[in-house]
Amino acid sequence: MVILPDPGEANTWCARQGNQGLTMGFVPTMGALHAGHFSLLQRAARENDLCCASIFVNPLQFNDPNDLSAYPDTLEADIVALENHGCDMVFRGTLSTFFPEVDDHEKIRKLDPGPLAHGLEGSFRPGHLEGVVTIVDRLFRTVGNCRAYFGEKDYQQALVVRDLADALAEDNIFISVIICPTVRARNGLALSSRNLRLSDSDRNLSSALFRALVRGKHAWSSGIRSKEELETIVADCLAKPGIRVEYAAVRDPEDWTSNAEDLMAARGFVAAYVSGIRLIDTMAFGSDRMKPDSLQG
Ligand code: AMP
């Protein structure tokens, strides 16, 4: 596996592979890798001639400085794991190497994540999705034409990134955004780098996010279509001592900004704090007409 310290070298490496007609799979990460990341990587390796990953903890997407400073760093183990999961190249970078045109990070021009950033993460983490698209734009320009693999857990992020990929086609950069299923612990808790900061009892408690979504899914299966009723069912299931709920929302994944009282299709979204750690999760309630794979651009 080739390890490259900055995006310039990565761009040269990727362009060389592309010129030889090889297809590229790309998995952007912030490190502290776990089985969720590896599932993306394995799929990228399977569906492409080559696959690469990035490890960059992007300061632009952290609206909470404490969250950024506490973000786990397991770089050495990550490099070994990437190699073991079929990665051909990994690159890193700094704000200065990703944005060489500015001499001061405050001057980095943030991109607009568009209408899909309204609500949920867009409301509760101001500036987060702006920071995500701003760095993913640079990551995509670094790698060039590729299939890029994202996790369903960060569903709204993946939708926003898909819009970004569509816009990049105007610059002749062609990216297919592929959304892959959430990998979970045995108790249902969605794997996340932040779980490293949870105690065993916190992890048990945190599985309530998954159980609340399952409860919502059962309610949908039993015929309930009222958005408000579904949200109340999910929220009630999440209301437990030790869990500070930020949102328990149900949306039509195909009609993101809909205000309809009854939903045609539904996906549940939850965000909550356990011992100060922010966790999110999501689940399709019905047979999502927009299956994750159909999001390929
Ligand atoms: P992160 O390192 O948290 O920025 O995540 C990098 C990518 O891995 C994102 O596309 C995430 O959605 C994805 N990811 C994170 N956790 C999981 C999981 N449990 N299952 C599948 N994909 C995941």
Tab-separated table of C-alpha atoms and ligand atoms in Angstrom:
chain	number	residue	atom	x	y	z
A	1	MET	CA	0.000	0.000	0.000
A	2	VAL	CA	1.262	3.436	-0.939
A	3	ILE	CA	1.099	6.011	1.881
A	4	LEU	CA	1.083	9.622	0.713
A	5	PRO	CA	1.328	12.583	3.083
A	6	ASP	CA	-0.427	15.192	1.007
A	7	PRO	CA	-3.188	15.616	-1.570
A	8	GLY	CA	-0.854	16.858	-4.325
A	9	GLU	CA	1.020	13.551	-4.426
A	10	ALA	CA	-2.235	11.624	-4.145
A	11	ASN	CA	-3.625	13.536	-7.124
A	12	THR	CA	-0.595	12.619	-9.221
A	13	TRP	CA	-0.838	8.951	-8.175
A	14	CYS	CA	-4.576	8.749	-8.934
A	15	ALA	CA	-4.176	10.524	-12.305
A	16	ARG	CA	-1.478	8.008	-13.281
A	17	GLN	CA	-3.818	5.074	-12.506
A	18	GLY	CA	-6.683	6.730	-14.366
A	19	ASN	CA	-4.482	7.291	-17.422
A	20	GLN	CA	-3.876	3.550	-17.512
A	21	GLY	CA	-7.624	2.984	-17.663
A	22	LEU	CA	-7.911	1.594	-14.129
A	23	THR	CA	-11.107	2.255	-12.153
A	24	MET	CA	-10.816	3.678	-8.643
A	25	GLY	CA	-12.872	3.174	-5.483
A	26	PHE	CA	-12.494	5.834	-2.813
A	27	VAL	CA	-13.344	5.777	0.905
A	28	PRO	CA	-12.943	9.111	2.725
A	29	THR	CA	-12.463	8.728	6.506
A	30	MET	CA	-11.408	10.593	9.605
A	31	GLY	CA	-9.459	7.596	10.913
A	32	ALA	CA	-10.049	5.570	14.110
A	33	LEU	CA	-11.167	2.913	11.680
A	34	HIS	CA	-13.625	0.143	12.547
A	35	ALA	CA	-15.631	-2.558	10.799
A	36	GLY	CA	-17.999	0.060	9.319
A	37	HIS	CA	-15.118	1.666	7.435
A	38	PHE	CA	-13.775	-1.749	6.439
A	39	SER	CA	-17.114	-2.732	4.895
A	40	LEU	CA	-16.875	0.322	2.628
A	41	LEU	CA	-13.289	-0.490	1.777
A	42	GLN	CA	-13.986	-4.117	0.970
A	43	ARG	CA	-16.772	-3.088	-1.356
A	44	ALA	CA	-14.558	-0.451	-2.982
A	45	ALA	CA	-11.846	-3.072	-3.519
A	46	ARG	CA	-14.343	-5.560	-4.950
A	47	GLU	CA	-15.999	-3.188	-7.424
A	48	ASN	CA	-12.918	-1.392	-8.764
A	49	ASP	CA	-9.456	-2.155	-10.122
A	50	LEU	CA	-7.891	-0.159	-7.296
A	51	CYS	CA	-9.088	1.448	-4.112
A	52	CYS	CA	-7.819	4.265	-1.985
A	53	ALA	CA	-8.759	5.937	1.288
A	54	SER	CA	-8.107	9.262	2.955
A	55	ILE	CA	-7.534	9.872	6.652
A	56	PHE	CA	-8.119	13.475	7.617
A	57	VAL	CA	-9.818	14.761	10.742
A	58	ASN	CA	-11.418	17.792	9.143
A	59	PRO	CA	-11.529	20.740	11.560
A	60	LEU	CA	-14.004	22.560	9.272
A	61	GLN	CA	-16.808	20.125	10.096
A	62	PHE	CA	-16.530	20.250	13.897
A	63	ASN	CA	-18.904	22.797	15.345
A	64	ASP	CA	-17.763	21.758	18.860
A	65	PRO	CA	-14.015	22.279	19.562
A	66	ASN	CA	-14.123	19.743	22.435
A	67	ASP	CA	-15.442	17.088	20.049
A	68	LEU	CA	-12.518	17.826	17.699
A	69	SER	CA	-9.851	17.678	20.413
A	70	ALA	CA	-11.307	14.434	21.822
A	71	TYR	CA	-11.547	12.766	18.402
A	72	PRO	CA	-9.661	9.449	18.624
A	73	ASP	CA	-6.370	9.038	16.766
A	74	THR	CA	-5.286	5.450	16.003
A	75	LEU	CA	-3.168	6.182	12.928
A	76	GLU	CA	-0.678	3.312	13.170
A	77	ALA	CA	-3.393	0.690	13.622
A	78	ASP	CA	-5.437	2.334	10.843
A	79	ILE	CA	-2.575	2.020	8.338
A	80	VAL	CA	-2.116	-1.686	9.138
A	81	ALA	CA	-5.868	-2.302	8.883
A	82	LEU	CA	-6.181	-0.475	5.549
A	83	GLU	CA	-3.428	-2.602	4.094
A	84	ASN	CA	-5.123	-5.764	5.399
A	85	HIS	CA	-8.417	-4.755	3.785
A	86	GLY	CA	-7.069	-4.363	0.273
A	87	CYS	CA	-6.387	-0.622	0.174
A	88	ASP	CA	-3.853	0.342	-2.520
A	89	MET	CA	-3.188	3.925	-1.451
A	90	VAL	CA	-3.978	6.090	1.564
A	91	PHE	CA	-3.437	9.810	1.697
A	92	ARG	CA	-3.534	12.391	4.423
A	93	GLY	CA	-3.241	16.148	4.425
A	94	THR	CA	-3.582	19.332	6.425
A	95	LEU	CA	-5.811	22.356	5.968
A	96	SER	CA	-2.776	24.077	4.425
A	97	THR	CA	-2.198	21.356	1.840
A	98	PHE	CA	-5.890	20.957	1.010
A	99	PHE	CA	-6.367	24.740	0.695
A	100	PRO	CA	-2.990	26.023	-0.542
A	101	GLU	CA	-4.617	29.180	-1.951
A	102	VAL	CA	-5.260	30.687	1.513
A	103	ASP	CA	-2.622	31.748	4.022
A	104	ASP	CA	-5.093	31.767	6.909
A	105	HIS	CA	-7.572	28.941	7.589
A	106	GLU	CA	-10.208	31.487	8.550
A	107	LYS	CA	-10.232	32.566	4.901
A	108	ILE	CA	-11.230	29.140	3.541
A	109	ARG	CA	-14.357	29.682	1.452
A	110	LYS	CA	-17.060	27.305	2.685
A	111	LEU	CA	-19.243	25.659	0.056
A	112	ASP	CA	-23.031	25.685	0.288
A	113	PRO	CA	-24.302	22.137	0.965
A	114	GLY	CA	-27.656	22.928	-0.697
A	115	PRO	CA	-31.269	22.201	0.227
A	116	LEU	CA	-30.699	18.678	1.563
A	117	ALA	CA	-28.748	20.209	4.446
A	118	HIS	CA	-31.948	21.696	5.881
A	119	GLY	CA	-33.027	20.226	9.219
A	120	LEU	CA	-31.566	17.375	11.294
A	121	GLU	CA	-27.747	17.596	11.277
A	122	GLY	CA	-27.985	20.867	9.362
A	123	SER	CA	-29.990	22.421	12.208
A	124	PHE	CA	-28.303	20.855	15.196
A	125	ARG	CA	-24.693	21.116	14.010
A	126	PRO	CA	-24.462	24.570	12.447
A	127	GLY	CA	-21.678	24.706	9.877
A	128	HIS	CA	-21.101	20.940	9.978
A	129	LEU	CA	-22.419	20.020	6.529
A	130	GLU	CA	-20.791	23.143	5.036
A	131	GLY	CA	-17.492	21.869	6.450
A	132	VAL	CA	-18.155	18.372	5.085
A	133	VAL	CA	-18.847	19.476	1.500
A	134	THR	CA	-15.944	21.918	1.559
A	135	ILE	CA	-13.439	19.183	2.350
A	136	VAL	CA	-15.137	16.440	0.309
A	137	ASP	CA	-14.963	18.740	-2.716
A	138	ARG	CA	-11.166	18.855	-2.260
A	139	LEU	CA	-10.987	15.099	-1.635
A	140	PHE	CA	-12.976	14.391	-4.816
A	141	ARG	CA	-10.816	16.790	-6.840
A	142	THR	CA	-7.752	14.999	-5.463
A	143	VAL	CA	-8.915	11.512	-6.448
A	144	GLY	CA	-10.734	12.467	-9.656
A	145	ASN	CA	-13.124	10.098	-11.431
A	146	CYS	CA	-14.084	7.296	-9.036
A	147	ARG	CA	-16.783	5.457	-7.168
A	148	ALA	CA	-16.929	6.960	-3.677
A	149	TYR	CA	-18.326	4.885	-0.809
A	150	PHE	CA	-20.239	6.440	2.092
A	151	GLY	CA	-22.059	4.951	5.081
A	152	GLU	CA	-25.828	4.990	5.461
A	153	LYS	CA	-25.379	5.966	9.133
A	154	ASP	CA	-24.498	9.474	7.957
A	155	TYR	CA	-27.418	9.487	5.529
A	156	GLN	CA	-27.965	13.237	5.268
A	157	GLN	CA	-24.230	13.726	4.728
A	158	ALA	CA	-24.322	11.187	1.904
A	159	LEU	CA	-27.269	12.973	0.256
A	160	VAL	CA	-25.457	16.293	0.407
A	161	VAL	CA	-22.296	14.682	-0.971
A	162	ARG	CA	-24.298	13.222	-3.841
A	163	ASP	CA	-25.414	16.746	-4.780
A	164	LEU	CA	-21.785	17.860	-4.634
A	165	ALA	CA	-20.778	14.988	-6.930
A	166	ASP	CA	-23.499	16.023	-9.411
A	167	ALA	CA	-22.098	19.569	-9.412
A	168	LEU	CA	-18.536	18.325	-9.999
A	169	ALA	CA	-19.630	16.775	-13.292
A	170	GLU	CA	-19.663	20.355	-14.624
A	171	ASP	CA	-15.887	20.382	-14.047
A	172	ASN	CA	-15.574	17.007	-15.826
A	173	ILE	CA	-15.021	15.106	-12.580
A	174	PHE	CA	-17.293	12.092	-12.503
A	175	ILE	CA	-18.007	10.567	-9.105
A	176	SER	CA	-20.580	7.889	-8.305
A	177	VAL	CA	-21.652	8.145	-4.676
A	178	ILE	CA	-22.526	4.710	-3.329
A	179	ILE	CA	-24.249	4.437	0.037
A	180	CYS	CA	-23.496	1.266	1.995
A	181	PRO	CA	-25.445	-0.312	4.880
A	182	THR	CA	-24.655	0.555	8.481
A	183	VAL	CA	-22.484	-1.977	10.301
A	184	ARG	CA	-23.670	-2.538	13.872
A	185	ALA	CA	-22.437	-4.065	17.115
A	186	ARG	CA	-24.276	-7.161	18.353
A	187	ASN	CA	-26.611	-5.024	20.453
A	188	GLY	CA	-27.554	-2.939	17.404
A	189	LEU	CA	-25.422	0.112	18.223
A	190	ALA	CA	-24.134	1.598	14.950
A	191	LEU	CA	-20.339	1.400	14.907
A	192	SER	CA	-18.710	4.800	15.189
A	193	SER	CA	-15.225	6.070	15.958
A	194	ARG	CA	-16.790	7.962	18.861
A	195	ASN	CA	-17.885	4.662	20.464
A	196	LEU	CA	-14.251	4.271	21.591
A	197	ARG	CA	-15.076	6.914	24.185
A	198	LEU	CA	-18.095	5.001	25.563
A	199	SER	CA	-17.869	2.734	28.639
A	200	ASP	CA	-19.404	-0.761	28.494
A	201	SER	CA	-22.531	0.429	30.281
A	202	ASP	CA	-22.744	3.468	27.958
A	203	ARG	CA	-22.664	1.105	24.992
A	204	ASN	CA	-25.560	-0.899	26.408
A	205	LEU	CA	-27.536	2.268	26.998
A	206	SER	CA	-26.676	3.571	23.516
A	207	SER	CA	-28.278	0.581	21.838
A	208	ALA	CA	-31.559	2.375	22.670
A	209	LEU	CA	-31.028	4.449	19.496
A	210	PHE	CA	-31.233	1.301	17.395
A	211	ARG	CA	-34.152	-0.090	19.379
A	212	ALA	CA	-36.088	3.169	19.024
A	213	LEU	CA	-35.653	3.019	15.243
A	214	VAL	CA	-36.745	-0.633	15.172
A	215	ARG	CA	-39.845	0.365	17.158
A	216	GLY	CA	-40.579	3.053	14.554
A	217	LYS	CA	-40.092	0.559	11.751
A	218	HIS	CA	-42.548	-1.863	13.384
A	219	ALA	CA	-45.072	0.957	13.765
A	220	TRP	CA	-44.700	1.741	10.047
A	221	SER	CA	-45.150	-1.958	9.214
A	222	SER	CA	-48.320	-2.028	11.289
A	223	GLY	CA	-49.742	0.691	9.042
A	224	ILE	CA	-49.054	3.931	10.928
A	225	ARG	CA	-48.308	6.690	8.408
A	226	SER	CA	-48.614	9.827	10.555
A	227	LYS	CA	-45.235	11.555	10.782
A	228	GLU	CA	-46.084	12.968	14.206
A	229	GLU	CA	-47.214	9.617	15.592
A	230	LEU	CA	-44.136	7.833	14.280
A	231	GLU	CA	-41.841	10.503	15.731
A	232	THR	CA	-43.559	10.228	19.108
A	233	ILE	CA	-43.115	6.446	19.120
A	234	VAL	CA	-39.383	6.754	18.380
A	235	ALA	CA	-38.898	9.602	20.888
A	236	ASP	CA	-40.761	7.740	23.660
A	237	CYS	CA	-38.570	4.696	23.171
A	238	LEU	CA	-35.471	6.875	23.434
A	239	ALA	CA	-36.579	8.701	26.586
A	240	LYS	CA	-34.331	7.074	29.182
A	241	PRO	CA	-32.189	8.389	32.031
A	242	GLY	CA	-28.665	8.968	30.729
A	243	ILE	CA	-29.790	9.735	27.165
A	244	ARG	CA	-30.140	13.358	26.098
A	245	VAL	CA	-32.128	13.298	22.880
A	246	GLU	CA	-31.370	15.970	20.298
A	247	TYR	CA	-33.858	14.814	17.684
A	248	ALA	CA	-36.071	11.860	16.883
A	249	ALA	CA	-37.341	12.581	13.392
A	250	VAL	CA	-39.092	10.736	10.595
A	251	ARG	CA	-38.770	11.964	7.042
A	252	ASP	CA	-39.798	10.955	3.578
A	253	PRO	CA	-36.371	10.207	2.085
A	254	GLU	CA	-37.638	11.080	-1.363
A	255	ASP	CA	-39.298	14.325	-0.387
A	256	TRP	CA	-36.892	15.774	2.125
A	257	THR	CA	-38.613	19.112	2.688
A	258	SER	CA	-42.173	17.741	2.716
A	259	ASN	CA	-44.495	18.983	5.456
A	260	ALA	CA	-47.098	16.292	4.770
A	261	GLU	CA	-48.760	14.878	7.882
A	262	ASP	CA	-48.880	11.378	6.413
A	263	LEU	CA	-45.799	9.928	4.784
A	264	MET	CA	-45.541	7.936	1.541
A	265	ALA	CA	-42.118	6.557	2.446
A	266	ALA	CA	-40.326	6.889	5.756
A	267	ARG	CA	-36.900	6.818	7.318
A	268	GLY	CA	-36.191	7.424	11.000
A	269	PHE	CA	-33.320	9.597	12.215
A	270	VAL	CA	-32.070	9.951	15.782
A	271	ALA	CA	-29.325	11.979	17.440
A	272	ALA	CA	-28.614	11.772	21.166
A	273	TYR	CA	-25.886	12.306	23.729
A	274	VAL	CA	-24.720	9.520	26.045
A	275	SER	CA	-22.103	10.570	28.632
A	276	GLY	CA	-21.422	13.669	26.553
A	277	ILE	CA	-20.775	11.674	23.351
A	278	ARG	CA	-22.997	12.552	20.403
A	279	LEU	CA	-24.398	9.537	18.557
A	280	ILE	CA	-26.575	9.382	15.437
A	281	ASP	CA	-28.406	6.587	13.666
A	282	THR	CA	-30.986	6.077	10.920
A	283	MET	CA	-33.149	3.312	9.500
A	284	ALA	CA	-35.464	2.883	6.516
A	285	PHE	CA	-38.962	2.120	7.818
A	286	GLY	CA	-40.629	0.899	4.670
A	287	SER	CA	-39.224	-0.695	1.605
A	288	ASP	CA	-37.368	2.521	0.866
A	289	ARG	CA	-38.153	3.245	-2.770
A	290	MET	CA	-34.805	4.996	-2.770
A	291	LYS	CA	-32.634	2.052	-1.748
A	292	PRO	CA	-29.095	3.107	-0.773
A	293	ASP	CA	-27.643	1.534	-3.918
A	294	SER	CA	-30.004	3.428	-6.178
A	295	LEU	CA	-28.138	6.559	-5.145
A	296	GLN	CA	-25.299	5.673	-7.487
A	297	GLY	CA	-24.765	8.650	-9.727
B	1	AMP	P1	-15.904	8.947	9.429
B	1	AMP	O1	-14.519	8.392	9.601
B	1	AMP	O2	-16.713	8.928	10.675
B	1	AMP	O3	-15.912	10.281	8.724
B	1	AMP	O4	-16.644	7.944	8.455
B	1	AMP	C1	-16.129	7.667	7.175
B	1	AMP	C2	-17.174	6.932	6.397
B	1	AMP	O5	-17.496	5.711	7.058
B	1	AMP	C3	-18.485	7.723	6.265
B	1	AMP	O6	-18.988	7.559	4.951
B	1	AMP	C4	-19.369	7.063	7.281
B	1	AMP	O7	-20.744	7.163	6.970
B	1	AMP	C5	-18.897	5.619	7.182
B	1	AMP	N1	-19.267	4.878	8.393
B	1	AMP	C6	-19.075	5.267	9.672
B	1	AMP	N2	-19.618	4.366	10.522
B	1	AMP	C7	-20.159	3.390	9.752
B	1	AMP	C8	-20.878	2.186	10.041
B	1	AMP	N3	-21.141	1.801	11.281
B	1	AMP	N4	-21.282	1.414	8.996
B	1	AMP	C9	-21.030	1.801	7.712
B	1	AMP	N5	-20.361	2.920	7.377
B	1	AMP	C10	-19.937	3.714	8.389
